[in-house]
Amino acid sequence: MIRDPLPGRARKPRSVGLTMVIDKGLGLGPTRALLELAGEYIDFIKLGFGTAALYPERILREKVALIRGCGVEPYPGGTFLEAALLQGRLEAFLAATWDLGFRAVEVSEGTIDLDHRDRERAIRAARNMGFTVITEVGKKDGSQELDPAAALSRIEADLAAGAAKVIVEGRESGKGVGLYDREGRLKLGLLERLVAGLPDPGAIIWEAPLKAQQEELIARFGVNVNLGNVPPEEVIALEALRCGLRGDTLRLAIEGARPAAR
Amino acid sequence: MIRDPLPGRARKPRSVGLTMVIDKGLGLGPTRALLELAGEYIDFIKLGFGTAALYPERILREKVALIRGCGVEPYPGGTFLEAALLQGRLEAFLAATWDLGFRAVEVSEGTIDLDHRDRERAIRAARNMGFTVITEVGKKDGSQELDPAAALSRIEADLAAGAAKVIVEGRESGKGVGLYDREGRLKLGLLERLVAGLPDPGAIIWEAPLKAQQEELIARFGVNVNLGNVPPEEVIALEALRCGLRGDTLRLAIEGARPAAR
Amino acid sequence: MIRDPLPGRARKPRSVGLTMVIDKGLGLGPTRALLELAGEYIDFIKLGFGTAALYPERILREKVALIRGCGVEPYPGGTFLEAALLQGRLEAFLAATWDLGFRAVEVSEGTIDLDHRDRERAIRAARNMGFTVITEVGKKDGSQELDPAAALSRIEADLAAGAAKVIVEGRESGKGVGLYDREGRLKLGLLERLVAGLPDPGAIIWEAPLKAQQEELIARFGVNVNLGNVPPEEVIALEALRCGLRGDTLRLAIEGARPAAR
């Protein structure tokens, strides 16, 4: 009917412009409704933290199958695997996760500390079983600022070990963690230092739960930036942002500020 | 069982006491559940910004029919029509919108700038096709304060051109825009200057996404004030506010501060 | 698959570790989806404020039966009973509530002021009809600070009159009320003064809508603290907090800080 004010949004199958949803416990009906409406705009659904452990098993199996049947990849939150590593039960965790129907996992150390060899071992073990592996850099504890040099070497090592994408931690709140200050504003200097050293920004998924963060990252990286921790109820609103169908980015289109070209 | 502590709430069909819901992408199942529970308390459902463009067409048609079947009027967000105006495709937009089953549209200039003749032309074009037309005053960009005199002459012209109601912009956030300061508090002086010049406050729908805003507007204008951008999950809570079935307004009833009489 | 990092979470049937959900108007489908996924982790569902008065009667009856059929106790929000008391219609309210299928009620004075004899009379009247009675201490109006001595004598009197549990008011927002300051931070001094005088902290349900509040109360009282006003979409996330399957409490497990032993 009308053309997208901001053109160039990648369609499925795509390797950039990914949207990862954080799911804190959607039931089967709401999951079905979400996928029916917005499945085209979702690439990954993360069952946040260790919530997957708390589902009735029958419901979990049905949900995983439902999501995968719609061309979206579900995976359990990194904290769940961290708890498994802490208990020395990585292999049991991976086997059970596979058996439940998951084909992607996240390797993180948001809470635990992991030797870099153990981290790479975990990535390779999951890859060898056939999982798509997503890793994460950054601590959940906001008292430590993200160190760009350390993050960069971690990102490089993760990709070399077989990670498909690397997430930069933003938590569910988007405040006082990683690239965000206590009010959730993007620390632009820190972002630029991180980006300067990146061979390919497309390898990164930026956790950006808040609209202002999504908007700023779209303005900085273009409509096909990879964004994560998007609340389920915000998926269509984010897609409107990406396409210039929301005031904040329609303005970008009017100003002729073609974000992709910045 | 018990009488409403704040009496006088208008029932359907009604021309005041309207509640407009902002819908950022409810699937069919959740929409059905909302209407089944609270359809009596909803007059309009706005498919926020340009989200209507992003629905699978079959789902959109079914959703529009479902909503209208429950006696509620759905309409696409103003940003969608602004994008169409920007592309010189108003007629195509209106025709396609009608064909999808909508019978109401919003004419706004929250992001674009519109000559007042173009604005009135858009209102008349939609009216002539048979649409109920809702217009909006105010910019989405919070850097410009609402100008009461300009808003008043716009409101008058819109109503003269055939608008059924005029919305005062409050965005989805209710913060740093229109009548609200950065913390979402109502700028009372600004409100009073606007109201002083209004022939009929019942012609206005106040966007008021936050509870404190709804409460203050109910205290100021009575239980049958028109409120907009109400989140779907807050519809019943707002209705409880209107009826004095929530602490904040039950207090009004106790104090004998009959809001309708203020 | 893996053990809970924080052990000892009570399973149903349980008298501690209760989770009370605040429901501002979930439709039948979403209620069913919530219970199917998380019914094991919910003990009470409060139909917030006076919202129960606003449901179509058929939907309300079906919802109450659905919730009770899943082993969860629904009850109408305290403001509803306060409105009834204000109108001198307590008996009619209790009879109608029973007839609708409820088997629990809340006696509060968050908005109204109640003579202590009237309060105890209301508790006894509901108990005599067969209701489980939950009472609440604290005012909704944030201008009055919670008085620990007065709250303690009220709690004792309520339990003596037959209350099953006593809620400490936190509202839906968790800010500027009861034990919380304007930013929603727990007033620890006030909490400790209240707890010091309590014969049994297990008799209390702490309204704690915000994650940081839930986390702090779990750290203070252990995984089986009773928590209330939990939003429906946060039930599984709270359960992950209780079990140490979320970063914030997995850290507690790592530090060997066994909350239950504190």
PDB file of C-alpha atoms in Angstrom, chain B residues 24-129:
ATOM      1  CA  LYS B  24       1.134  -2.495  19.870  1.00  0.00           C
ATOM      2  CA  GLY B  25       0.505  -5.895  18.343  1.00  0.00           C
ATOM      3  CA  LEU B  26      -1.998  -8.121  20.128  1.00  0.00           C
ATOM      4  CA  GLY B  27      -2.518 -11.472  18.450  1.00  0.00           C
ATOM      5  CA  LEU B  28      -5.993 -12.791  17.672  1.00  0.00           C
ATOM      6  CA  GLY B  29      -6.368 -14.880  20.827  1.00  0.00           C
ATOM      7  CA  PRO B  30      -5.403 -12.094  23.236  1.00  0.00           C
ATOM      8  CA  THR B  31      -7.608  -9.634  21.314  1.00  0.00           C
ATOM      9  CA  ARG B  32     -10.570 -11.983  21.661  1.00  0.00           C
ATOM     10  CA  ALA B  33      -9.881 -12.438  25.384  1.00  0.00           C
ATOM     11  CA  LEU B  34      -9.655  -8.675  25.889  1.00  0.00           C
ATOM     12  CA  LEU B  35     -12.944  -7.980  24.128  1.00  0.00           C
ATOM     13  CA  GLU B  36     -14.760 -10.819  25.867  1.00  0.00           C
ATOM     14  CA  LEU B  37     -13.757  -9.410  29.243  1.00  0.00           C
ATOM     15  CA  ALA B  38     -13.685  -5.674  28.655  1.00  0.00           C
ATOM     16  CA  GLY B  39     -15.363  -4.898  25.335  1.00  0.00           C
ATOM     17  CA  GLU B  40     -18.021  -2.925  27.192  1.00  0.00           C
ATOM     18  CA  TYR B  41     -15.357  -0.512  28.420  1.00  0.00           C
ATOM     19  CA  ILE B  42     -13.528   0.083  25.117  1.00  0.00           C
ATOM     20  CA  ASP B  43     -14.652   2.446  22.353  1.00  0.00           C
ATOM     21  CA  PHE B  44     -11.614   2.552  20.072  1.00  0.00           C
ATOM     22  CA  ILE B  45      -8.623   0.302  19.530  1.00  0.00           C
ATOM     23  CA  LYS B  46      -5.752   2.034  17.778  1.00  0.00           C
ATOM     24  CA  LEU B  47      -3.272  -0.256  16.036  1.00  0.00           C
ATOM     25  CA  GLY B  48      -0.340   1.876  17.159  1.00  0.00           C
ATOM     26  CA  PHE B  49       1.932   3.815  14.753  1.00  0.00           C
ATOM     27  CA  GLY B  50       2.304   1.916  11.458  1.00  0.00           C
ATOM     28  CA  THR B  51       1.988  -1.556  12.965  1.00  0.00           C
ATOM     29  CA  ALA B  52      -1.060  -2.378  10.815  1.00  0.00           C
ATOM     30  CA  ALA B  53       1.311  -2.462   7.816  1.00  0.00           C
ATOM     31  CA  LEU B  54       3.226  -5.323   9.418  1.00  0.00           C
ATOM     32  CA  TYR B  55       0.428  -7.800  10.097  1.00  0.00           C
ATOM     33  CA  PRO B  56      -0.051 -10.776   7.831  1.00  0.00           C
ATOM     34  CA  GLU B  57      -3.076  -9.593   5.801  1.00  0.00           C
ATOM     35  CA  ARG B  58      -5.282 -12.512   6.764  1.00  0.00           C
ATOM     36  CA  ILE B  59      -4.694 -11.854  10.461  1.00  0.00           C
ATOM     37  CA  LEU B  60      -5.320  -8.129  10.061  1.00  0.00           C
ATOM     38  CA  ARG B  61      -8.641  -8.669   8.275  1.00  0.00           C
ATOM     39  CA  GLU B  62      -9.725 -11.151  10.913  1.00  0.00           C
ATOM     40  CA  LYS B  63      -8.699  -8.844  13.752  1.00  0.00           C
ATOM     41  CA  VAL B  64     -10.491  -5.811  12.317  1.00  0.00           C
ATOM     42  CA  ALA B  65     -13.665  -7.859  11.829  1.00  0.00           C
ATOM     43  CA  LEU B  66     -13.384  -9.340  15.320  1.00  0.00           C
ATOM     44  CA  ILE B  67     -13.046  -5.922  16.962  1.00  0.00           C
ATOM     45  CA  ARG B  68     -15.898  -4.336  14.987  1.00  0.00           C
ATOM     46  CA  GLY B  69     -18.076  -7.365  15.713  1.00  0.00           C
ATOM     47  CA  CYS B  70     -17.768  -6.505  19.412  1.00  0.00           C
ATOM     48  CA  GLY B  71     -18.946  -2.934  18.946  1.00  0.00           C
ATOM     49  CA  VAL B  72     -15.490  -1.390  19.141  1.00  0.00           C
ATOM     50  CA  GLU B  73     -13.948   0.748  16.373  1.00  0.00           C
ATOM     51  CA  PRO B  74     -10.379  -0.149  15.326  1.00  0.00           C
ATOM     52  CA  TYR B  75      -8.190   2.300  13.421  1.00  0.00           C
ATOM     53  CA  PRO B  76      -4.598   2.459  12.184  1.00  0.00           C
ATOM     54  CA  GLY B  77      -2.185   4.755  14.067  1.00  0.00           C
ATOM     55  CA  GLY B  78      -1.668   8.266  12.729  1.00  0.00           C
ATOM     56  CA  THR B  79       1.968   7.674  11.797  1.00  0.00           C
ATOM     57  CA  PHE B  80       0.823   5.249   9.108  1.00  0.00           C
ATOM     58  CA  LEU B  81      -1.290   7.948   7.429  1.00  0.00           C
ATOM     59  CA  GLU B  82       1.567  10.437   7.869  1.00  0.00           C
ATOM     60  CA  ALA B  83       3.882   8.090   5.971  1.00  0.00           C
ATOM     61  CA  ALA B  84       1.248   7.838   3.220  1.00  0.00           C
ATOM     62  CA  LEU B  85       0.870  11.626   3.026  1.00  0.00           C
ATOM     63  CA  LEU B  86       4.638  11.949   2.802  1.00  0.00           C
ATOM     64  CA  GLN B  87       4.579   9.643  -0.205  1.00  0.00           C
ATOM     65  CA  GLY B  88       1.624  11.457  -1.799  1.00  0.00           C
ATOM     66  CA  ARG B  89      -0.496   8.343  -1.497  1.00  0.00           C
ATOM     67  CA  LEU B  90      -3.390   9.435   0.702  1.00  0.00           C
ATOM     68  CA  GLU B  91      -6.153   8.169  -1.611  1.00  0.00           C
ATOM     69  CA  ALA B  92      -4.498   4.767  -2.057  1.00  0.00           C
ATOM     70  CA  PHE B  93      -4.059   4.557   1.711  1.00  0.00           C
ATOM     71  CA  LEU B  94      -7.693   5.380   2.424  1.00  0.00           C
ATOM     72  CA  ALA B  95      -8.979   2.946  -0.182  1.00  0.00           C
ATOM     73  CA  ALA B  96      -6.803   0.105   1.081  1.00  0.00           C
ATOM     74  CA  THR B  97      -7.720   0.880   4.694  1.00  0.00           C
ATOM     75  CA  TRP B  98     -11.427   0.783   3.841  1.00  0.00           C
ATOM     76  CA  ASP B  99     -10.958  -2.470   1.964  1.00  0.00           C
ATOM     77  CA  LEU B 100      -9.292  -4.047   5.017  1.00  0.00           C
ATOM     78  CA  GLY B 101     -12.451  -3.332   6.969  1.00  0.00           C
ATOM     79  CA  PHE B 102     -11.501  -0.229   8.954  1.00  0.00           C
ATOM     80  CA  ARG B 103     -14.217   2.409   9.311  1.00  0.00           C
ATOM     81  CA  ALA B 104     -12.169   4.957  11.281  1.00  0.00           C
ATOM     82  CA  VAL B 105      -8.852   6.689  10.634  1.00  0.00           C
ATOM     83  CA  GLU B 106      -6.647   9.174  12.418  1.00  0.00           C
ATOM     84  CA  VAL B 107      -5.297  12.340  10.818  1.00  0.00           C
ATOM     85  CA  SER B 108      -2.250  13.650  12.644  1.00  0.00           C
ATOM     86  CA  GLU B 109       1.011  15.434  12.087  1.00  0.00           C
ATOM     87  CA  GLY B 110       2.962  14.117  15.039  1.00  0.00           C
ATOM     88  CA  THR B 111       6.080  13.716  12.912  1.00  0.00           C
ATOM     89  CA  ILE B 112       5.474  15.386   9.551  1.00  0.00           C
ATOM     90  CA  ASP B 113       4.468  19.033   9.051  1.00  0.00           C
ATOM     91  CA  LEU B 114       1.197  19.556   7.287  1.00  0.00           C
ATOM     92  CA  ASP B 115      -0.235  22.682   5.709  1.00  0.00           C
ATOM     93  CA  HIS B 116      -3.603  23.372   7.366  1.00  0.00           C
ATOM     94  CA  ARG B 117      -5.319  23.114   3.957  1.00  0.00           C
ATOM     95  CA  ASP B 118      -3.787  19.669   3.374  1.00  0.00           C
ATOM     96  CA  ARG B 119      -4.874  18.624   6.830  1.00  0.00           C
ATOM     97  CA  GLU B 120      -8.461  19.694   6.238  1.00  0.00           C
ATOM     98  CA  ARG B 121      -8.384  18.104   2.792  1.00  0.00           C
ATOM     99  CA  ALA B 122      -7.324  14.802   4.374  1.00  0.00           C
ATOM    100  CA  ILE B 123     -10.096  15.022   6.972  1.00  0.00           C
ATOM    101  CA  ARG B 124     -12.716  15.746   4.302  1.00  0.00           C
ATOM    102  CA  ALA B 125     -11.436  13.029   1.961  1.00  0.00           C
ATOM    103  CA  ALA B 126     -11.743  10.432   4.716  1.00  0.00           C
ATOM    104  CA  ARG B 127     -15.153  11.753   5.805  1.00  0.00           C
ATOM    105  CA  ASN B 128     -16.452  11.632   2.248  1.00  0.00           C
ATOM    106  CA  MET B 129     -15.493   7.974   1.979  1.00  0.00           C
TER     107      MET B 129
END
